[in-house]
Amino acid sequence: MNILVATSEAVPFAKTGGLADVCGTLPVELAKLGHEVAVIMPAYRNIRAGGQEIRWTDYQFDVPIGSKIVSGRLLVSQLPESEVPVYLVQQDDYYDREGLYGEGGDSYRDNCERYVFFCRAAMEAIRLLGLSVDVLHCNDWPTGLIPAYLKVEYQRAPKYMQIASLMTIHNIAYQGQFWHWDMLLTGLDWKYFNWRQMEFFGHLNLLKTGLVFADSINTVSPTYAKEIQQHPMGYGLEGVLQSRRDVLSGIINGVDYTVWDPASDGNLEANFTAGDWPEGKAKCKAALQREVNLPELPDKPLIGLIGRLAEQKGWTLVADVMQRWVSHMDAQWVILGTGEPYYQDLLGHLAAEFPNKVALRTTFDEGLAHRIEAGSDMFVMASRYEPCGLNQLYSLRYGAVPIVRATGGLADTITGATAETIHYGTANGFTFDDFTADALEGALRAACAAYTDSPQVWRRLVETGMRQDWSWRSSAQQYVELYQQTIDRHRGQ
């Protein structure tokens, strides 16, 4: 199978979120399964200034953007430890900038034009490079015009007629909405600017465009695929998704166990496996407590949290519970993340007032993130919504029992501890349903009680999680099946 992955981000070239992890890892796993895979993305400034080897090509092209013609060029690199080519679309007026989508919290005003150009460039690259493509895997709104171009402009063109399109939603809250006159930039007929196709409450919506024109749609967990078909999780696109529910599915993102594995992780004080974790994890816990200046209390629960300090991630609930707990509960908290000033200030005050119970690091530190997973006894994710989530999967591998709200990928990966699930050995964490501080506190109390009073139950929870396989290989195999369904659907039309 020949697959072209179109994306605005891919590690290690450019990253703002989980989209980059998927598009930098999935292609490598697909190639390992014997498929021909390539990636195409913009040649941002940071890519060309970074350490990746990039080669010039002789491939140049001109594409229409509204009433003008804009030139571009293709560069080429490859994903690390693979032969998967990465084609980089060079157009310095659009991509030679400080940020990917904006600067200082503001989006670039010409983002629509920038990604219209990228979508057209991706289409031209297929012809220029002589690529044989069975499925074009598009990701999020920056690639939303590609399925439309395939259906409208290229449907009878040689080399393009057989190409099927898959549109993956990584976070439906980001849709690429622009004023209606930007429709002119796309080059598509105004007849498509209607409520069934490209128009969204008077605006041009690029994600909606991709969802309407793609042969198949998927997102990054089965539960999220269901949630986004209903208000408010669909962010206004629930009707579109309901109308296309027969082609909508969800696949959990995978974990790169070459990076996230306590058995070989060089960031840790001690390495450990599911077979010998108590001693190794105890050493990691003590080392983490020393690193963040918490008292070394081996028998008290250490609760870890990593991520963006934002309301969507449930920090309102976490802060509420922490304020109740710090004065009378024998538990420690270690937090790594940056985000909204309100939460940074509130958590900062707690850390200053209760330095023996709260450690806060408002920075990005990849090594510390690994050490928090390895040293924590439990890990909290109280998200209002979570399309997939990765930290709960890291936590399972590192023996930090997850405490999560049952939404999106968290619901699909964490089986809450009950008498029945513990008996049958399927429990790997603690879950709660309501988005309230009381519900979170109930799950935390249950986890702390199990940790303190039921060591055999706790051991079983830890080992169940550590032995589960959430690798990209499994996810890649599911994508292969989805690609084949997409191809069959396209060619059966």
XYZ file of C-alpha atoms in Angstrom:
493
model
C 0.000 0.000 0.000
C 1.237 3.492 -0.860
C 0.455 6.131 1.764
C 1.109 9.875 1.777
C 0.695 11.592 5.150
C -0.075 15.310 4.888
C 0.440 17.266 8.093
C 1.396 20.663 9.474
C 3.561 19.032 12.183
C 5.717 15.953 12.678
C 8.429 15.158 15.209
C 11.316 15.834 15.198
C 10.761 18.611 12.636
C 8.006 20.735 14.183
C 5.697 20.251 17.151
C 3.048 22.068 19.138
C 1.058 19.022 20.296
C 0.112 15.379 19.871
C -0.472 15.770 16.132
C 3.288 15.915 15.654
C 3.858 12.716 17.648
C 1.369 10.805 15.507
C 2.684 12.063 12.185
C 6.308 11.501 13.152
C 5.818 7.988 14.513
C 2.936 6.322 12.663
C 4.657 6.505 9.233
C 7.715 4.690 10.587
C 5.544 1.904 12.017
C 3.630 1.630 8.742
C 6.919 1.277 6.883
C 7.961 -1.503 9.270
C 4.780 -3.335 8.260
C 5.953 -3.271 4.645
C 4.082 -0.269 3.251
C 5.462 2.591 1.154
C 5.008 5.766 3.195
C 5.947 9.414 2.731
C 5.226 12.571 4.713
C 4.671 16.088 3.384
C 4.682 19.214 5.558
C 5.698 22.911 5.420
C 9.384 23.869 5.617
C 9.157 26.096 8.677
C 12.104 28.247 9.733
C 12.915 26.097 12.772
C 13.179 22.988 10.579
C 15.712 24.521 8.249
C 17.675 25.923 11.205
C 17.542 22.661 13.136
C 19.773 19.637 13.140
C 17.901 17.474 10.645
C 19.642 16.772 7.350
C 17.718 18.490 4.557
C 18.476 18.173 0.854
C 17.480 20.494 -1.939
C 15.599 19.140 -4.922
C 15.074 20.520 -8.415
C 11.313 20.355 -8.022
C 9.714 23.790 -8.253
C 6.074 24.589 -8.849
C 3.551 27.384 -9.260
C 0.050 27.221 -7.819
C -2.908 29.636 -7.938
C -3.801 31.401 -4.698
C -6.852 33.516 -5.380
C -6.003 35.827 -8.276
C -2.226 35.372 -8.055
C 0.333 32.670 -8.789
C 2.698 31.684 -5.961
C 5.892 29.692 -6.443
C 7.321 27.049 -4.154
C 9.990 24.392 -3.973
C 10.313 20.925 -2.488
C 13.053 19.976 -0.040
C 13.510 16.435 1.282
C 14.602 14.838 4.530
C 13.579 11.646 6.304
C 12.191 10.471 9.614
C 14.934 9.347 12.030
C 15.949 5.697 12.043
C 13.877 5.012 8.942
C 13.828 5.447 5.198
C 10.515 7.322 5.263
C 10.970 10.478 3.159
C 9.703 13.809 4.450
C 8.960 16.307 1.693
C 9.156 19.889 2.906
C 7.239 22.624 1.106
C 9.434 25.705 0.939
C 7.794 29.094 0.526
C 9.627 31.592 2.680
C 6.950 34.298 2.629
C 4.608 31.826 4.297
C 6.808 29.602 6.444
C 10.043 31.454 7.249
C 8.579 32.780 10.509
C 9.167 32.491 14.233
C 6.121 30.331 14.910
C 4.124 27.620 13.178
C 0.651 29.172 13.388
C 1.281 32.465 15.138
C 3.310 34.431 17.669
C 2.672 35.890 21.102
C -0.650 34.119 21.463
C -2.027 35.538 18.212
C -2.572 33.551 15.019
C -1.015 34.776 11.787
C -3.605 36.780 9.888
C -2.825 34.973 6.633
C -3.098 31.424 8.003
C -5.821 30.559 5.540
C -3.616 31.585 2.618
C -0.597 29.766 4.081
C -2.422 26.456 4.292
C -4.319 26.853 1.030
C -0.852 27.021 -0.490
C 0.300 23.959 1.447
C -2.706 21.894 0.334
C -2.174 22.863 -3.289
C 1.544 22.145 -2.949
C 0.804 18.665 -1.598
C -1.347 17.961 -4.636
C 1.359 19.196 -7.007
C 4.061 17.189 -5.214
C 2.323 13.943 -6.156
C 2.724 14.803 -9.837
C 6.216 16.259 -9.597
C 7.651 13.389 -7.561
C 5.845 10.729 -9.550
C 4.331 9.321 -6.376
C 1.939 6.417 -6.587
C -0.576 7.099 -3.806
C -3.380 4.791 -2.701
C -4.473 6.823 0.295
C -3.777 10.421 1.279
C -3.908 10.682 5.063
C -4.856 14.250 6.033
C -4.528 15.589 9.577
C -6.509 18.440 11.138
C -7.657 21.681 9.566
C -4.399 22.753 7.832
C -4.914 19.825 5.419
C -8.700 20.124 5.167
C -8.749 21.373 1.581
C -6.919 18.318 0.215
C -9.978 16.015 0.155
C -11.942 18.807 -1.556
C -9.287 19.293 -4.225
C -9.214 15.536 -4.826
C -12.984 15.393 -5.301
C -13.481 18.649 -7.196
C -10.368 19.443 -9.251
C -8.470 16.153 -9.572
C -11.224 13.561 -9.741
C -10.544 12.741 -13.416
C -6.801 13.447 -13.495
C -4.451 10.503 -14.142
C -2.550 9.386 -10.986
C -5.165 11.113 -8.835
C -8.381 9.288 -9.690
C -7.480 6.264 -7.561
C -6.381 8.265 -4.496
C -8.617 7.800 -1.460
C -8.612 10.350 1.370
C -8.732 9.921 5.132
C -9.299 12.907 7.431
C -8.050 12.497 11.010
C -9.335 14.794 13.769
C -6.752 15.228 16.524
C -8.701 17.936 18.386
C -12.014 19.167 17.001
C -11.770 22.411 18.966
C -9.287 23.666 16.338
C -11.147 24.047 13.049
C -9.435 26.641 10.858
C -12.247 29.180 10.616
C -11.769 32.267 8.420
C -13.895 35.055 7.019
C -16.008 34.187 3.998
C -13.962 36.193 1.471
C -11.047 33.794 2.064
C -13.098 31.359 -0.009
C -11.600 33.186 -3.004
C -8.129 32.012 -1.979
C -9.116 28.354 -2.306
C -9.919 28.605 -6.007
C -13.010 26.460 -5.466
C -16.391 27.496 -6.856
C -18.583 29.616 -4.579
C -21.288 26.964 -4.937
C -19.377 24.897 -2.372
C -19.689 27.691 0.189
C -22.926 26.375 1.646
C -24.006 24.999 5.007
C -23.615 21.398 3.876
C -20.003 21.723 2.680
C -17.590 24.573 3.431
C -19.615 27.286 5.175
C -19.967 27.426 8.972
C -22.145 30.207 10.414
C -21.001 32.607 7.703
C -17.332 31.610 7.885
C -15.100 29.360 5.815
C -14.296 26.261 7.889
C -11.379 24.151 6.630
C -11.857 21.244 9.048
C -15.505 20.964 8.047
C -14.398 20.976 4.410
C -12.159 17.983 5.016
C -14.851 16.126 6.957
C -17.381 16.618 4.170
C -15.184 15.641 1.222
C -12.987 12.874 2.704
C -13.763 9.236 1.936
C -13.251 8.287 5.598
C -12.981 10.163 8.894
C -11.293 9.030 12.056
C -10.134 10.411 15.355
C -7.733 9.360 18.049
C -9.974 7.204 20.256
C -13.260 5.311 19.840
C -14.956 7.170 22.695
C -13.934 10.575 21.321
C -15.431 9.528 17.964
C -18.761 9.104 19.761
C -18.442 12.215 21.957
C -17.859 14.607 19.067
C -21.151 13.592 17.477
C -22.961 15.339 20.331
C -23.123 18.893 21.684
C -20.994 20.395 23.177
C -18.089 18.074 22.333
C -18.607 18.485 18.587
C -17.935 22.245 18.771
C -20.688 22.897 16.244
C -19.690 20.128 13.833
C -21.729 17.397 15.524
C -24.347 17.512 12.758
C -21.716 16.986 10.073
C -20.268 14.055 11.963
C -23.670 12.511 12.631
C -24.412 12.663 8.917
C -21.122 10.833 8.204
C -21.130 8.473 11.178
C -21.011 5.463 8.846
C -17.458 6.455 7.819
C -16.297 7.721 11.245
C -14.131 5.640 13.583
C -11.502 5.996 16.309
C -8.019 4.541 16.790
C -6.001 5.080 19.965
C -2.612 6.723 19.466
C 0.349 4.545 20.305
C 3.353 4.933 22.579
C 6.943 4.866 21.382
C 8.414 2.341 23.810
C 11.923 3.029 22.568
C 11.520 6.377 24.358
C 9.027 5.573 27.111
C 10.129 2.376 28.857
C 11.401 2.272 32.454
C 13.459 -0.815 31.643
C 15.817 1.229 29.444
C 15.071 4.897 30.200
C 18.341 6.741 30.714
C 16.604 9.597 32.552
C 15.933 7.479 35.641
C 17.762 6.805 38.881
C 17.046 3.093 38.419
C 15.521 0.984 35.682
C 12.769 -1.515 36.359
C 10.252 -3.845 34.709
C 6.893 -5.364 35.612
C 8.817 -8.197 37.235
C 11.000 -6.160 39.587
C 9.321 -2.773 39.861
C 8.989 -2.334 43.673
C 12.713 -1.808 44.299
C 13.396 0.253 41.159
C 10.348 2.437 41.595
C 11.216 3.067 45.254
C 14.629 4.366 44.183
C 13.041 6.558 41.506
C 10.539 7.930 44.020
C 13.249 8.881 46.502
C 15.353 10.479 43.775
C 12.373 12.482 42.510
C 11.550 13.701 46.010
C 15.136 14.883 46.410
C 15.128 16.566 43.003
C 11.990 18.610 43.686
C 12.814 19.235 47.382
C 10.060 17.131 48.893
C 10.692 15.085 52.058
C 11.653 11.475 51.335
C 8.536 9.703 52.600
C 8.495 6.242 51.004
C 5.148 5.177 52.470
C 3.125 8.292 51.616
C 1.431 8.510 48.188
C 3.199 10.739 45.677
C 0.763 12.113 43.080
C 2.146 13.251 39.728
C 0.644 15.652 37.174
C 2.179 16.785 33.885
C 0.683 19.001 31.211
C -0.790 22.287 30.167
C -2.254 24.286 33.065
C -5.659 24.969 31.533
C -9.318 24.578 32.425
C -9.783 21.940 29.700
C -7.238 19.735 31.480
C -9.269 19.830 34.683
C -7.059 22.116 36.726
C -10.081 23.765 38.340
C -10.922 20.394 39.892
C -7.317 19.563 40.789
C -6.705 22.931 42.446
C -9.917 22.613 44.449
C -8.935 19.162 45.768
C -5.362 20.231 46.482
C -6.581 23.173 48.544
C -8.657 20.770 50.623
C -5.918 18.161 50.972
C -2.690 20.036 51.662
C -3.600 20.876 55.249
C -4.805 17.456 56.411
C -4.003 14.639 53.953
C -0.672 12.793 54.016
C -0.035 12.943 50.288
C 2.550 14.746 48.178
C 2.001 16.418 44.806
C 4.558 16.993 42.046
C 3.440 19.108 39.088
C 5.206 19.907 35.824
C 3.615 22.279 33.328
C 2.955 25.778 32.096
C -0.221 27.501 31.036
C -2.828 29.940 32.240
C -1.466 32.489 34.764
C -4.391 31.897 37.154
C -3.415 28.264 37.715
C 0.309 28.985 37.781
C -0.231 31.591 40.516
C -2.624 29.440 42.552
C -0.352 26.385 42.437
C 2.658 28.579 43.129
C 1.036 29.872 46.320
C 0.242 26.309 47.431
C 3.833 25.218 46.779
C 5.177 28.194 48.735
C 2.830 27.650 51.678
C 3.160 23.852 51.793
C 6.684 23.077 50.490
C 6.652 19.642 52.135
C 3.583 18.601 50.182
C 3.566 20.466 46.855
C 6.357 20.779 44.293
C 5.708 22.866 41.178
C 7.930 23.255 38.119
C 6.545 25.700 35.536
C 8.817 24.802 32.666
C 9.241 22.193 29.944
C 11.671 19.491 31.036
C 11.483 16.210 29.131
C 13.821 14.399 31.511
C 11.842 15.482 34.560
C 8.641 14.325 32.864
C 10.121 10.825 32.644
C 11.257 10.951 36.266
C 7.812 12.061 37.470
C 6.225 9.094 35.700
C 8.775 6.732 37.233
C 8.743 8.220 40.736
C 5.041 8.899 41.228
C 2.765 6.313 42.793
C -0.257 7.636 40.927
C -0.900 10.060 38.086
C -3.923 12.373 37.696
C -5.656 13.426 34.454
C -8.934 15.202 35.246
C -9.648 16.470 31.720
C -12.949 17.996 30.678
C -12.275 16.298 27.348
C -9.277 14.342 26.081
C -9.259 13.138 22.455
C -6.653 10.459 23.193
C -4.159 11.330 25.888
C -0.665 9.874 26.141
C 0.419 10.529 29.713
C -1.972 7.904 31.060
C -0.286 5.382 28.737
C 3.166 6.453 29.888
C 1.948 6.142 33.480
C 0.759 2.577 32.930
C 4.181 1.586 31.638
C 5.988 3.340 34.502
C 3.809 1.902 37.264
C 2.147 5.211 38.180
C -1.477 4.144 38.577
C -3.682 6.542 36.549
C -6.600 8.413 38.109
C -8.610 9.797 35.194
C -11.938 11.231 34.188
C -13.707 8.760 31.911
C -13.720 10.779 28.698
C -12.248 10.243 25.225
C -9.104 8.151 25.120
C -8.917 8.093 28.907
C -12.135 6.068 28.981
C -10.806 3.720 26.306
C -7.500 2.950 28.010
C -8.147 3.015 31.769
C -10.358 0.409 33.423
C -11.460 1.640 36.814
C -10.837 -0.454 39.900
C -13.977 -2.170 41.189
C -14.412 -5.442 43.061
C -15.198 -7.135 39.743
C -12.391 -5.636 37.634
C -9.840 -6.275 40.374
C -11.037 -9.896 40.671
C -10.707 -10.509 36.925
C -7.403 -8.668 36.643
C -8.602 -6.013 34.180
C -8.354 -2.951 36.446
C -5.412 -0.668 35.719
C -6.451 2.585 37.398
C -9.228 4.645 38.965
C -11.894 6.567 37.054
C -14.623 9.118 37.723
C -17.427 10.411 35.509
C -18.702 13.791 36.673
C -16.565 16.845 35.961
C -16.578 17.947 39.603
C -13.996 18.281 42.345
C -16.007 15.915 44.542
C -15.880 13.179 41.892
C -12.127 13.611 41.482
C -11.637 13.577 45.240
C -13.620 10.346 45.515
C -11.351 8.638 42.984
C -8.244 9.997 44.720
C -9.431 8.761 48.113
C -10.087 5.304 46.664
C -6.614 5.236 45.107
C -4.879 6.382 48.286
C -6.829 3.841 50.351
C -5.754 1.030 48.022
C -2.146 2.239 48.102
C -2.044 2.436 51.903
C -4.307 -0.396 53.026
C -4.340 -2.991 50.209
C -0.779 -3.632 48.999
C -1.750 -6.781 47.081
C -4.481 -4.943 45.184
C -2.076 -2.086 44.472
C 0.573 -4.469 43.197
C -1.948 -6.063 40.876
C -3.043 -2.672 39.501
C 0.553 -1.653 38.830
C 1.521 -4.915 37.137
C -1.610 -5.082 35.007
C -0.848 -1.635 33.634
C 2.857 -2.252 33.119
C 2.223 -5.396 31.076
C -0.285 -3.869 28.677
C 0.786 -3.149 25.104
C -0.155 0.307 23.830
C 2.620 0.389 21.231
C 2.358 2.082 17.858
C 2.614 -1.292 16.136
C -0.883 -2.209 17.264
C -2.268 1.196 16.251
C -0.489 1.041 12.886
C -2.112 -2.288 12.088
C -5.511 -0.738 12.780
C -4.649 2.152 10.454
C -3.739 -0.302 7.695
C -7.182 -1.863 8.020
C -8.782 1.587 7.936
C -6.750 2.576 4.873
C -7.952 -0.522 3.045
C -11.566 0.222 3.950
C -11.061 3.803 2.725
C -9.589 2.627 -0.577
C -12.396 0.138 -1.092
C -14.987 2.831 -0.314
C -13.383 5.278 -2.734
C -13.035 2.844 -5.604
C -16.513 1.473 -5.058
C -18.112 4.868 -5.652
